[in-house]
Tab-separated table of C-alpha atoms in Angstrom:
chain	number	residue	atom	x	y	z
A	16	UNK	CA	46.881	-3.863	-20.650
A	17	UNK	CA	45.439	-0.379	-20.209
A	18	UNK	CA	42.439	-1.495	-21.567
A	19	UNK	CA	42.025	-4.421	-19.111
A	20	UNK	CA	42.647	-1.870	-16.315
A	21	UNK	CA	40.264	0.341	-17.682
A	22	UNK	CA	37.870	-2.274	-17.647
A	23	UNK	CA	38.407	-3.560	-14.186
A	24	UNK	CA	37.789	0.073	-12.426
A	25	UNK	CA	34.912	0.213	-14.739
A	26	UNK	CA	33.072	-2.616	-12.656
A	27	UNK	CA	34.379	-1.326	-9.777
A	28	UNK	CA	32.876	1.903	-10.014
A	29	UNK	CA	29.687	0.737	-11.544
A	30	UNK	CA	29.185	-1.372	-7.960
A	31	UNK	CA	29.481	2.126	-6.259
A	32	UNK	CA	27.476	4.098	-8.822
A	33	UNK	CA	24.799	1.571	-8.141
A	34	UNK	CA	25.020	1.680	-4.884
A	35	UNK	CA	24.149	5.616	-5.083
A	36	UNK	CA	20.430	4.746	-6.230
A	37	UNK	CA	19.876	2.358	-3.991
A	38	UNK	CA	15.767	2.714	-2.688
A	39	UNK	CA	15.435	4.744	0.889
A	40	UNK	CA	13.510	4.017	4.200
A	41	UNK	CA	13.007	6.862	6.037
A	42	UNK	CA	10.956	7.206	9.418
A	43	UNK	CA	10.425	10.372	10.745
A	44	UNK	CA	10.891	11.494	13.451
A	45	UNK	CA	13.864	10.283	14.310
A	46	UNK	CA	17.311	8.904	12.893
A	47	UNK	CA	18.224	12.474	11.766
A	48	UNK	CA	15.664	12.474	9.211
A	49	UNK	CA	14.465	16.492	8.791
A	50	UNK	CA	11.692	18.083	6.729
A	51	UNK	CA	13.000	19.240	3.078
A	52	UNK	CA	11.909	21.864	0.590
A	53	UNK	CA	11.399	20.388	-3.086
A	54	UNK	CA	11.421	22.474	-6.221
A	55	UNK	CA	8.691	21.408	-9.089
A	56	UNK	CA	6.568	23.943	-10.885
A	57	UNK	CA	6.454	25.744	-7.636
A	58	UNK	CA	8.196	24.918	-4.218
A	59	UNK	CA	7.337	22.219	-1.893
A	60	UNK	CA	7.610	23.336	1.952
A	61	UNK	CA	8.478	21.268	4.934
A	62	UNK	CA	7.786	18.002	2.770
A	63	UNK	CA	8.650	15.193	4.051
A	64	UNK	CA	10.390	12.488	1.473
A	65	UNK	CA	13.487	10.853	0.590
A	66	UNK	CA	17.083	12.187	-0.520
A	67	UNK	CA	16.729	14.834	-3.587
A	68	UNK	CA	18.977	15.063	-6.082
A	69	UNK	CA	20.535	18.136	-7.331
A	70	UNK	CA	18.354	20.684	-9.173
A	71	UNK	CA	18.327	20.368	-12.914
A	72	UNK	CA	19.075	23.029	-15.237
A	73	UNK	CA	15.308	23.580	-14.989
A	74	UNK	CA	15.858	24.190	-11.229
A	75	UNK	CA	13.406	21.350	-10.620
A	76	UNK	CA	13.866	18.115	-7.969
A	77	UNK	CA	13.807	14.676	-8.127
A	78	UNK	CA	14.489	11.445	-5.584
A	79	UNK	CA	17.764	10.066	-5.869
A	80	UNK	CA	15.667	6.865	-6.233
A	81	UNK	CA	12.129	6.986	-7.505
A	82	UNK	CA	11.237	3.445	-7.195
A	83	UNK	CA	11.129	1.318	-4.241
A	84	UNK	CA	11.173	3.755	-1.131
A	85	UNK	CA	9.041	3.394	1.910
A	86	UNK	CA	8.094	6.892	4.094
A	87	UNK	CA	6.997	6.616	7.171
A	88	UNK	CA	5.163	9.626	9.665
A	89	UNK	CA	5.131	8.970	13.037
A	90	UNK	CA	3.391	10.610	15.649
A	91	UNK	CA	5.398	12.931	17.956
A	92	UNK	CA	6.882	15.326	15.246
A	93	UNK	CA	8.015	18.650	16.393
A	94	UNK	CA	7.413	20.041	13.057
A	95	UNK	CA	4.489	18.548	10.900
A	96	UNK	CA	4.882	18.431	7.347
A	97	UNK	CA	3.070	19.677	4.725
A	98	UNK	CA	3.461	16.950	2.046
A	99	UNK	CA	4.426	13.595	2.746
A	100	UNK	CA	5.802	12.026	-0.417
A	101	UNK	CA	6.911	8.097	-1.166
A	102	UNK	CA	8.704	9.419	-4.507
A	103	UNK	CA	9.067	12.573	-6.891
A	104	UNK	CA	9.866	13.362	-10.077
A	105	UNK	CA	9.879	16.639	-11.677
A	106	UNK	CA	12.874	16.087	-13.977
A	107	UNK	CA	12.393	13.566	-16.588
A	108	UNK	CA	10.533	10.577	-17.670
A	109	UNK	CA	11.505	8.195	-15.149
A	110	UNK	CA	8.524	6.784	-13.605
A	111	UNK	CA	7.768	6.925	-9.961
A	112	UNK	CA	6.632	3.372	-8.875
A	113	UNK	CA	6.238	1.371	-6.181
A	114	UNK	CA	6.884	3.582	-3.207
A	115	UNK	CA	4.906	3.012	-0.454
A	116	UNK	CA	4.151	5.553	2.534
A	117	UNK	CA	2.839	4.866	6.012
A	118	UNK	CA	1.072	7.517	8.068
A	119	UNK	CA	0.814	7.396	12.381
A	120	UNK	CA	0.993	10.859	12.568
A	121	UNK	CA	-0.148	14.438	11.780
A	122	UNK	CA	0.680	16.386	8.783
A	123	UNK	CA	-0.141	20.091	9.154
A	124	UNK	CA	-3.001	20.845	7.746
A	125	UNK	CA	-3.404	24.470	8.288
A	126	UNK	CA	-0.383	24.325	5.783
A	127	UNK	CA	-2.396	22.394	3.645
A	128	UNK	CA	-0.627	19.525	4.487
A	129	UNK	CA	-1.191	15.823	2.502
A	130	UNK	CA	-0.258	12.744	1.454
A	131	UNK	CA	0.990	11.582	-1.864
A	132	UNK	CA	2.525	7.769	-2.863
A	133	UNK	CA	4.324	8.809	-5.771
A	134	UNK	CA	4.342	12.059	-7.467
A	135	UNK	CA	5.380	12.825	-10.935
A	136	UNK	CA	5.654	16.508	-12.876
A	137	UNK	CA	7.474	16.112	-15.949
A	138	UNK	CA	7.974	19.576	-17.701
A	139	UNK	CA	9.798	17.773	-20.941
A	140	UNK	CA	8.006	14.789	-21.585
A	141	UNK	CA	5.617	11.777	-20.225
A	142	UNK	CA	4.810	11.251	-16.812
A	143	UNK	CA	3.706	8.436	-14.664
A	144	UNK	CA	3.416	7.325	-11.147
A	145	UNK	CA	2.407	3.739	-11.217
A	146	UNK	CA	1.694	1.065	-8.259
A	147	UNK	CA	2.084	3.605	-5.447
A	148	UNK	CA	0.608	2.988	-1.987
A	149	UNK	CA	-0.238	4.967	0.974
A	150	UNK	CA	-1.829	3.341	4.135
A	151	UNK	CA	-3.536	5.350	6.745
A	152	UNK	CA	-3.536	4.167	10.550
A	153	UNK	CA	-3.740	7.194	12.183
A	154	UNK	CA	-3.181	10.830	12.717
A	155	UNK	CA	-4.645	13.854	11.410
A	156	UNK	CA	-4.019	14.767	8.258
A	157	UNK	CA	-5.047	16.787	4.584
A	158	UNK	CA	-5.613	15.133	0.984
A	159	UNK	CA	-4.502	11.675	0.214
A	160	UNK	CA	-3.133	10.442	-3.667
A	161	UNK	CA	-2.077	7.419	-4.375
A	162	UNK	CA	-0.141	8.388	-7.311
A	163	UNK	CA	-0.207	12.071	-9.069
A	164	UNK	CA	1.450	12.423	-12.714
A	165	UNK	CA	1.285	15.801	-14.417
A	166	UNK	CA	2.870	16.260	-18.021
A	167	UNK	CA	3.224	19.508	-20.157
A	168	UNK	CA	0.760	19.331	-23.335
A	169	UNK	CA	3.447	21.819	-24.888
A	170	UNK	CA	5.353	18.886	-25.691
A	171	UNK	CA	2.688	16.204	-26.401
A	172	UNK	CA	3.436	14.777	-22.871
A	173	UNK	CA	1.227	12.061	-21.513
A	174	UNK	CA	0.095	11.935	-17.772
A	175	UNK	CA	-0.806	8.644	-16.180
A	176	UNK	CA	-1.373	7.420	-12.474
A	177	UNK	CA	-2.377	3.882	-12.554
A	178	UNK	CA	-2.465	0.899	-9.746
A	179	UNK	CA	-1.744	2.717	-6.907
A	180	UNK	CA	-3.619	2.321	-3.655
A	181	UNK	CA	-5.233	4.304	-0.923
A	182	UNK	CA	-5.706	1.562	2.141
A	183	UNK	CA	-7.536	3.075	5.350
A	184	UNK	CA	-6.754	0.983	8.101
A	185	UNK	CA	-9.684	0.390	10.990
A	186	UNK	CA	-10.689	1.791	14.178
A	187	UNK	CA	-9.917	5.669	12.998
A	188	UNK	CA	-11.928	8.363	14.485
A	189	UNK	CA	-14.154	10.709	12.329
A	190	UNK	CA	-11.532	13.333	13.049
A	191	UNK	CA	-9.240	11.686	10.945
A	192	UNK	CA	-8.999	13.947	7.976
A	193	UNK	CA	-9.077	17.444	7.426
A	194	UNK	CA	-12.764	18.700	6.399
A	195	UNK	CA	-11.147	20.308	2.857
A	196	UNK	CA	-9.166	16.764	2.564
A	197	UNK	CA	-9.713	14.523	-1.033
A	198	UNK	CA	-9.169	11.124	-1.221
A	199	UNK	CA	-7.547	10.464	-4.793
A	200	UNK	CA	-6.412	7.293	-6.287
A	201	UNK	CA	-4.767	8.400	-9.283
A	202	UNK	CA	-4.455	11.843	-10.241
A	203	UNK	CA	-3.530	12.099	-14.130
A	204	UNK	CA	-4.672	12.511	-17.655
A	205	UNK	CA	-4.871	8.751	-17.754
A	206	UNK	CA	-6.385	6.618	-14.576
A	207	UNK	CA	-6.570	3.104	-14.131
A	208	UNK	CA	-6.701	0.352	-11.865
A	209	UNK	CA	-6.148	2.767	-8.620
A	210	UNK	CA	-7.952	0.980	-5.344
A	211	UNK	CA	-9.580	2.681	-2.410
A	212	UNK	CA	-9.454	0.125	1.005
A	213	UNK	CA	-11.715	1.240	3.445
A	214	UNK	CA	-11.952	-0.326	7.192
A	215	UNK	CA	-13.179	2.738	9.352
A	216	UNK	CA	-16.812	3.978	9.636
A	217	UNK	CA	-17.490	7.412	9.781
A	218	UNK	CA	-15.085	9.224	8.020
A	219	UNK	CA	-15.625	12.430	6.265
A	220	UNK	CA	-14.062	14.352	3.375
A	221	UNK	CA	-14.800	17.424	1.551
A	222	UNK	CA	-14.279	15.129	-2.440
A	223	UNK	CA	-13.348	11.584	-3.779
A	224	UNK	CA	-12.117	10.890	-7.195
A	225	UNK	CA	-9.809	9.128	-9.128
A	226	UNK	CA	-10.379	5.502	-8.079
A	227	UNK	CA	-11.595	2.510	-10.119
A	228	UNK	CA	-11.710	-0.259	-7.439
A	229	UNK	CA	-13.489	-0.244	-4.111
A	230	UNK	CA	-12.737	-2.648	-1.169
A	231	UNK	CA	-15.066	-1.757	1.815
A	232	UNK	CA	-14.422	-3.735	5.563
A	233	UNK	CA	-17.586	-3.116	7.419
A	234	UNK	CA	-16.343	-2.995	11.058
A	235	UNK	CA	-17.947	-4.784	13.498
A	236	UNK	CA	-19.699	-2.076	15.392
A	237	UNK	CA	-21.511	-0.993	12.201
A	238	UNK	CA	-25.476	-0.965	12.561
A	239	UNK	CA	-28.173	-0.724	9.886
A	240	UNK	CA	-28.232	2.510	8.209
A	241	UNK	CA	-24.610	3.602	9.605
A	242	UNK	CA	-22.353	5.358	6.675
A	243	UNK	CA	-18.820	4.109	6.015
A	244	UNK	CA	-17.878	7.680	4.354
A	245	UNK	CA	-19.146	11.210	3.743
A	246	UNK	CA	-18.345	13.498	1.615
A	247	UNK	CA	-19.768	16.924	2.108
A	248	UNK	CA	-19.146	20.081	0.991
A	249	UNK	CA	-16.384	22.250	2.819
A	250	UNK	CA	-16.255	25.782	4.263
A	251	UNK	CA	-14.647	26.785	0.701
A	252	UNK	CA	-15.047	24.057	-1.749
A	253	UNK	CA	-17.944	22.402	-3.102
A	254	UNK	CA	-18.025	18.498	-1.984
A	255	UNK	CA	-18.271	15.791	-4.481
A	256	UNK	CA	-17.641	12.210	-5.457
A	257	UNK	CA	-16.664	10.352	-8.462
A	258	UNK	CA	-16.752	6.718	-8.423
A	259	UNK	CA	-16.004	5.816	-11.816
A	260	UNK	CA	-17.862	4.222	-14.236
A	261	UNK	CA	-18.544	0.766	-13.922
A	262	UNK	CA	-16.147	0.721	-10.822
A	263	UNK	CA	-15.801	-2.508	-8.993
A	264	UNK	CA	-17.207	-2.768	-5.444
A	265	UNK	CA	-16.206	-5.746	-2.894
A	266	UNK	CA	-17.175	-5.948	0.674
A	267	UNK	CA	-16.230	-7.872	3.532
A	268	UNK	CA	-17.040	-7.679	7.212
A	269	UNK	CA	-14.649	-7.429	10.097
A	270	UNK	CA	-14.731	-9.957	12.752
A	271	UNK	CA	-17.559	-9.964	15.379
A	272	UNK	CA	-20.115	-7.786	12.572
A	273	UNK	CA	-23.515	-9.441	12.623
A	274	UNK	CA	-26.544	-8.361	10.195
A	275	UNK	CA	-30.192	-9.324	9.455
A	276	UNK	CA	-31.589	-9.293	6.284
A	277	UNK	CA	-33.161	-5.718	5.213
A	278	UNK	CA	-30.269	-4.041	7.132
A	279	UNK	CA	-28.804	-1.239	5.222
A	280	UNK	CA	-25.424	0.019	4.632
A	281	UNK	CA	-24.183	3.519	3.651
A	282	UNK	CA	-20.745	3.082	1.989
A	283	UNK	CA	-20.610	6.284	0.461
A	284	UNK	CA	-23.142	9.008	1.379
A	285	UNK	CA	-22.730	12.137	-0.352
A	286	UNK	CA	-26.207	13.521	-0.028
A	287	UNK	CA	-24.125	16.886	1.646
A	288	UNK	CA	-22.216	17.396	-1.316
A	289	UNK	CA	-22.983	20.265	-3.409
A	290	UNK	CA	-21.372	19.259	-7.044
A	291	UNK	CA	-23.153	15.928	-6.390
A	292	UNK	CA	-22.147	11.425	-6.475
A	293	UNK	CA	-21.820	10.596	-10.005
A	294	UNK	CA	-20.549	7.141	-11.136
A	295	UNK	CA	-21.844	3.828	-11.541
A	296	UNK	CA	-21.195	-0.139	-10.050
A	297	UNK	CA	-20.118	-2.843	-12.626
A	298	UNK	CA	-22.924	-5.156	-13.014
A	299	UNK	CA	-20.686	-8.081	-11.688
A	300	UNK	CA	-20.295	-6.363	-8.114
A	301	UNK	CA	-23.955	-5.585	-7.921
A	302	UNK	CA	-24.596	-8.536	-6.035
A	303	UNK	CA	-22.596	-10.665	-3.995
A	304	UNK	CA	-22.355	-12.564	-0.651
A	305	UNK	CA	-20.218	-12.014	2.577
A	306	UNK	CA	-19.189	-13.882	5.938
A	307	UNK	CA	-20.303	-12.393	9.210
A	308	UNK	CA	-20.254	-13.885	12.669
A	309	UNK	CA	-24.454	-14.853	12.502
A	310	UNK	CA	-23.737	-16.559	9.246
A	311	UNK	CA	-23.338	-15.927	5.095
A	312	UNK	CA	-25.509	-13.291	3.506
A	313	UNK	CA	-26.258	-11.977	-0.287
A	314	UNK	CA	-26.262	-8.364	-0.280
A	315	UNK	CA	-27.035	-5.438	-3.337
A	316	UNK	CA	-25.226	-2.772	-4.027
A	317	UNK	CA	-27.048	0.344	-5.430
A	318	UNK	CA	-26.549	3.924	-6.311
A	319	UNK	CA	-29.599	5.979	-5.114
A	320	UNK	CA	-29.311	9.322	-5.914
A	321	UNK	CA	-26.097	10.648	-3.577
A	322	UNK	CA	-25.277	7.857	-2.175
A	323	UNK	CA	-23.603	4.104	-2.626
A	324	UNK	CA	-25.970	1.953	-0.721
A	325	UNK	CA	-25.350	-1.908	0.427
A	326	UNK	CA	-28.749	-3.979	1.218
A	327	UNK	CA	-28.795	-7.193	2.992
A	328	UNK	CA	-30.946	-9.325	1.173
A	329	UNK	CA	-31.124	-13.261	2.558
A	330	UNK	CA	-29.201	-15.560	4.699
A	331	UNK	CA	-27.481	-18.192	3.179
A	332	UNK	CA	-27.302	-21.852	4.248
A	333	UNK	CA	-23.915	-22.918	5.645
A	334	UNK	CA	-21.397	-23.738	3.730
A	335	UNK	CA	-18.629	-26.452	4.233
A	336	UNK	CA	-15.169	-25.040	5.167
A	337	UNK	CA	-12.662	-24.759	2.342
A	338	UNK	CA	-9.317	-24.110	2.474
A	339	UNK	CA	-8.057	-22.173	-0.600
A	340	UNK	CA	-4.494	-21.165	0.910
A	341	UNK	CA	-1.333	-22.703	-0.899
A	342	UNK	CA	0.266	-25.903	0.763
A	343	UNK	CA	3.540	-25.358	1.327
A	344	UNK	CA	5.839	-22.289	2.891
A	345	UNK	CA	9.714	-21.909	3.422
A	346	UNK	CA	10.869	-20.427	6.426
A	347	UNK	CA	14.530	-19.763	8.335
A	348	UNK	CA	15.622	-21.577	11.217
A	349	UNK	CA	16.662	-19.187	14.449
A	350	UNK	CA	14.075	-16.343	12.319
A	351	UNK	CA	10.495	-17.946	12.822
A	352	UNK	CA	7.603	-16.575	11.376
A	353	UNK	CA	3.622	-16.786	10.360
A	354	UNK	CA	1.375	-18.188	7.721
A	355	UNK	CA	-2.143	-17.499	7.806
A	356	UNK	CA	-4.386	-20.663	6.594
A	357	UNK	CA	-7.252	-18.768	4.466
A	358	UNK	CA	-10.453	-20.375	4.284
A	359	UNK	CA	-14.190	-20.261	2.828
A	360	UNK	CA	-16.891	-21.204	4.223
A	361	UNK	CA	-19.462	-20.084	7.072
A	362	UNK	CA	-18.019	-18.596	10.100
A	363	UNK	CA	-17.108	-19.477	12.741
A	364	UNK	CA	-14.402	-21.482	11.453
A	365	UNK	CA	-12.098	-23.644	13.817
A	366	UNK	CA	-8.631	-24.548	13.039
A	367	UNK	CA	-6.274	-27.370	13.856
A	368	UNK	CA	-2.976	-29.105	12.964
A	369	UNK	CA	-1.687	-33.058	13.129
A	370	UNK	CA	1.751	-34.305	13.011
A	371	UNK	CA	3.262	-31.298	13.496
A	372	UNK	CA	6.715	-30.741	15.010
A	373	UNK	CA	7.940	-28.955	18.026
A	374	UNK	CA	7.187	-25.326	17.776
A	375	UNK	CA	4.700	-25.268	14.978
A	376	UNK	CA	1.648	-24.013	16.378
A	377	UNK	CA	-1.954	-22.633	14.998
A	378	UNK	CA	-4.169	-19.992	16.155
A	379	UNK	CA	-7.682	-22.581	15.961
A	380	UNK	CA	-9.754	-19.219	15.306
A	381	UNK	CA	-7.843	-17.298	12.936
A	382	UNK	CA	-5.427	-19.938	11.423
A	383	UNK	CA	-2.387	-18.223	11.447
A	384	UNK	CA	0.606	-20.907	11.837
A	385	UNK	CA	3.317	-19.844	14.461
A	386	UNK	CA	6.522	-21.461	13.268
A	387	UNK	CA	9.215	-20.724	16.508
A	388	UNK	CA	12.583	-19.708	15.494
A	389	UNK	CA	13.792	-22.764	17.521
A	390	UNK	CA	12.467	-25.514	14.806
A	391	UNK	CA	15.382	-26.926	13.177
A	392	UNK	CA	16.343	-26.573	9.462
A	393	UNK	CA	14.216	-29.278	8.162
A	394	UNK	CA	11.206	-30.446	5.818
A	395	UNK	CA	8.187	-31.136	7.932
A	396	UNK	CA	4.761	-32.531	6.513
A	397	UNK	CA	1.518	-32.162	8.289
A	398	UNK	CA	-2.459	-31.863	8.337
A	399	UNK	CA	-4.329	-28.365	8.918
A	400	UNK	CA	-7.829	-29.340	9.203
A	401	UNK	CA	-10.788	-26.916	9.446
A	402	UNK	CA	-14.291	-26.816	10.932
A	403	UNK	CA	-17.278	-24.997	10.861
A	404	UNK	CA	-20.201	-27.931	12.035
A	405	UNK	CA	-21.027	-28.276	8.391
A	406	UNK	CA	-19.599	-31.224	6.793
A	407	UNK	CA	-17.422	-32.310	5.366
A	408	UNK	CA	-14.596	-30.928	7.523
A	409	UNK	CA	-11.349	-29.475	5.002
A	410	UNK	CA	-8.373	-31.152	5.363
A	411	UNK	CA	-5.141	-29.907	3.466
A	412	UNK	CA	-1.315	-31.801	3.545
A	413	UNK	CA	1.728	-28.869	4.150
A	414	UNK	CA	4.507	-28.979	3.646
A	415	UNK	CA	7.112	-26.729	5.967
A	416	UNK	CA	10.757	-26.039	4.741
A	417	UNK	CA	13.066	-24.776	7.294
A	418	UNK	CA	16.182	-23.265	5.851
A	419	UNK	CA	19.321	-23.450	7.480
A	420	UNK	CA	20.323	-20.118	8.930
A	421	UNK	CA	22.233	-18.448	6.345
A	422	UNK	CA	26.044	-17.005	7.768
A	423	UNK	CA	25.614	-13.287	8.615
A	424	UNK	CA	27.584	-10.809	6.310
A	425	UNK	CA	28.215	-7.112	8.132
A	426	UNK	CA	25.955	-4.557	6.753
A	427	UNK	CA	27.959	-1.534	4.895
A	428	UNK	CA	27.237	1.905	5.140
A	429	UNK	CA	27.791	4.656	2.415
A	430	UNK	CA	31.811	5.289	4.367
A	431	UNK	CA	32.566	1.090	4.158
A	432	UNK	CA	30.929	1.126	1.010
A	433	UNK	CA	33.180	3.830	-0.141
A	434	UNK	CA	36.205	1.981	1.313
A	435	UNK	CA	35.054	-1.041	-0.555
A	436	UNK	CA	35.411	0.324	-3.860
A	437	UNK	CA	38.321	2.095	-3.239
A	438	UNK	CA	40.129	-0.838	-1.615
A	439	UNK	CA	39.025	-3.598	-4.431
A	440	UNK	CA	40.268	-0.642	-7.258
A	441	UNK	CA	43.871	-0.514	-5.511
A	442	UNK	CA	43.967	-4.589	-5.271
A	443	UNK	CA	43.456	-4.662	-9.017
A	444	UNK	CA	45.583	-2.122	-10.167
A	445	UNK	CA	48.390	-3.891	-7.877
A	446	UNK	CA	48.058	-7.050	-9.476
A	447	UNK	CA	47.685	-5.341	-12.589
A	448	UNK	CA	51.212	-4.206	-11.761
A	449	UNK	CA	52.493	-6.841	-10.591
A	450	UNK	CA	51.679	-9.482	-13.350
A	451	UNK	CA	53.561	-6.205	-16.079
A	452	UNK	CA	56.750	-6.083	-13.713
């Protein structure tokens, strides 16, 4: 009987140990949330990041969870911080994945202030921060990492930062980072798979390294022979960019861009650096085609010198809408919610919907289905159809399943959690007594 009891509080306690690692979402300012000082090799100041754990013997830090947390800055701090950070781990071996950060607001970057999605420092043994992101749309701020591993050869560690992503949202001024900032995909020994999304012209940096994948939105205000990034040397450092070898380079254009054939596009100019552009384009993104508002057009992508250079080469004839989104989407009733319809084809594209129900709605120029929260838990079929004035038209059958609202259960804080566990360990070792009396 002991045994069974010892089993019982077991599970119980396992459902509150688990509970401790939980991942975090913290939004600062706000909700208490303050600025925290982390221990690694050397002391992080005013960093803002989730709950640390107790220093190890080593005196170093790590997140009480290191996978799954989402950091967000905010404009409107009273304090900037100096390091924004998704995840860290300067313990052990645990890898730091998946964290993703958001930054609105200013990090201080006369502290040297930055940004990193996941950060690992492992004194002991291997290190990796994997599948990080951070996503830029706005404020002022210092250097950017995806993901940042750093292992101790003493001990044969390896270092690797793979998969994590740098995303730069649109309409940011040129002010945006610091003139000593880097943009880094993934810092380590071993670097793979890390993506830099770019939708703002006219940035500037003082380096970029570290990335393998390139996604460029050329915003519609762009003209021939505007730059999408520069990277120049700083008042201190010497400016340079690294794009890999054999990176791969895709580019798309934001709504309302129009271009002429000959036009030419500076997505990375580093003819200011001092240390030099090094790096090459994979022969499969050399050439491609893109959609802009005055039709379809093959472009060439080139490395001259210092810089990475799109040309416009030829406008395509129209193309026939296709729609390559799936056919089917669940949704809740008394939630609502969006699905975008994505489409090929030359622009513009029109969008349209038969037979559907009550509160099902489409955007006809960007496709995005509205589905109101007041459409009733059902399964609906219907048509999207698509147009461009080049036939045929598309036509796809979808299928909408509205879930029945699922009964709400009372979210628990760490105190009812607490109570939980305590309450469901006295129930079973009452009935525990009561079946021995």
């Amino acid at each position: 009987m002991k045994r069974f009891l010892f089993s019982a509080m077991s599970g119980v306690l396992a459902l509150g140990m688990a509970a401790s690692v939980l991942a975090e979402v913290v939004v600062y300012p706000g909700g208490g949330v303050t600025l925290k000082t982390v221990t690694c090799a050397a002391a992080i100041n005013d960093a803002l990041t989730t709950s640390i754990t107790t220093a190890d013997a080593s005196g170093r830090d790590k997140s009480t969870a290191v996978t799954g947390n989402t950091v967000t800055l905010n404009a409107g701090a009273a304090t900037n911080p100096r390091q924004v950070l998704g995840a860290v781990n300067c313990q052990d071996a645990d890898p730091v994945e998946n964290n993703h950060v958001f930054i609105n607001g200013d990090t201080d970057t006369a502290g040297g202030g930055g940004v990193i999605g996941g950060f690992a420092d492992s004194w002991i043994s291997n290190a990796s921060a994997i599948g990080n992101t951070v996503t830029i749309m706005g404020g002022t701020i210092g250097s950017v990492a995806g993901g940042k591993a750093l292992s101790s050869l003493a001990v044969g560690g390896v270092a690797e930062a793979s998969n994590n992503t740098v995303s730069i949202g649109a309409g940011l001024p040129a002010s945006t980072f610091d003139p000593l900032a880097w943009l880094q995909g993934g810092v380590a020994g071993v670097s793979t798979g890390n993506t830099l999304q770019l939708a703002s012209a006219g940035l500037g940096v003082n380096g970029l390294d570290s990335f393998q994948n390139f996604e460029f939105t050329l915003p519609a205000s762009m003209v021939s022979g505007d730059t999408m990034l520069t990277v120049a040397a700083g008042v201190f450092w010497w400016g340079e960019a690294n794009i890999g070898t054999n990176s791969t380079v895709s580019v798309s254009a934001a709504p309302g861009l129009t271009v002429n054939p000959g036009d030419e596009f500076v997505l990375i100019d580093c003819d200011p650096c001092t240390n030099g552009f090094t790096g090459t384009v994979a022969a499969a993104s050399q050439n491609g085609t893109f959609n802009t508002s005055n039709g379809d057009y093959s472009y060439t992508l080139s490395t001259t010198g210092s810089n990475l250079l799109m040309t416009i080469d030829a406008l395509l004839p129209p193309t026939a809408p296709t729609i390559t989104s799936g056919n089917s989407a669940t949704f809740t009733a008394n939630a609502g919610g969006t699905f975008s319809v994505i489409t090929t084809g030359t622009a513009p594209i029109t969008y349209s919907l038969t037979g559907a129900p009550a509160g099902v709605s489409i955007d006809s120029a960007t496709g995005v289905i509205t589905i109101a929260a007041t459409v009733a838990a059902d399964i609906y079929t219907f048509t999207i159809t698509t147009s461009n004035g080049t036939l045929p038209n598309a036509s796809q059958t979808f299928t909408l399943t509205v879930l029945a609202a699922a009964t709400s259960v009372p979210a628990m804080n760490g105190g009812t959690l607490t109570a939980l566990v305590l309450l469901l360990a006295g129930l079973t070792f009452v009935t525990l007594r009561s079946r021995l009396g």
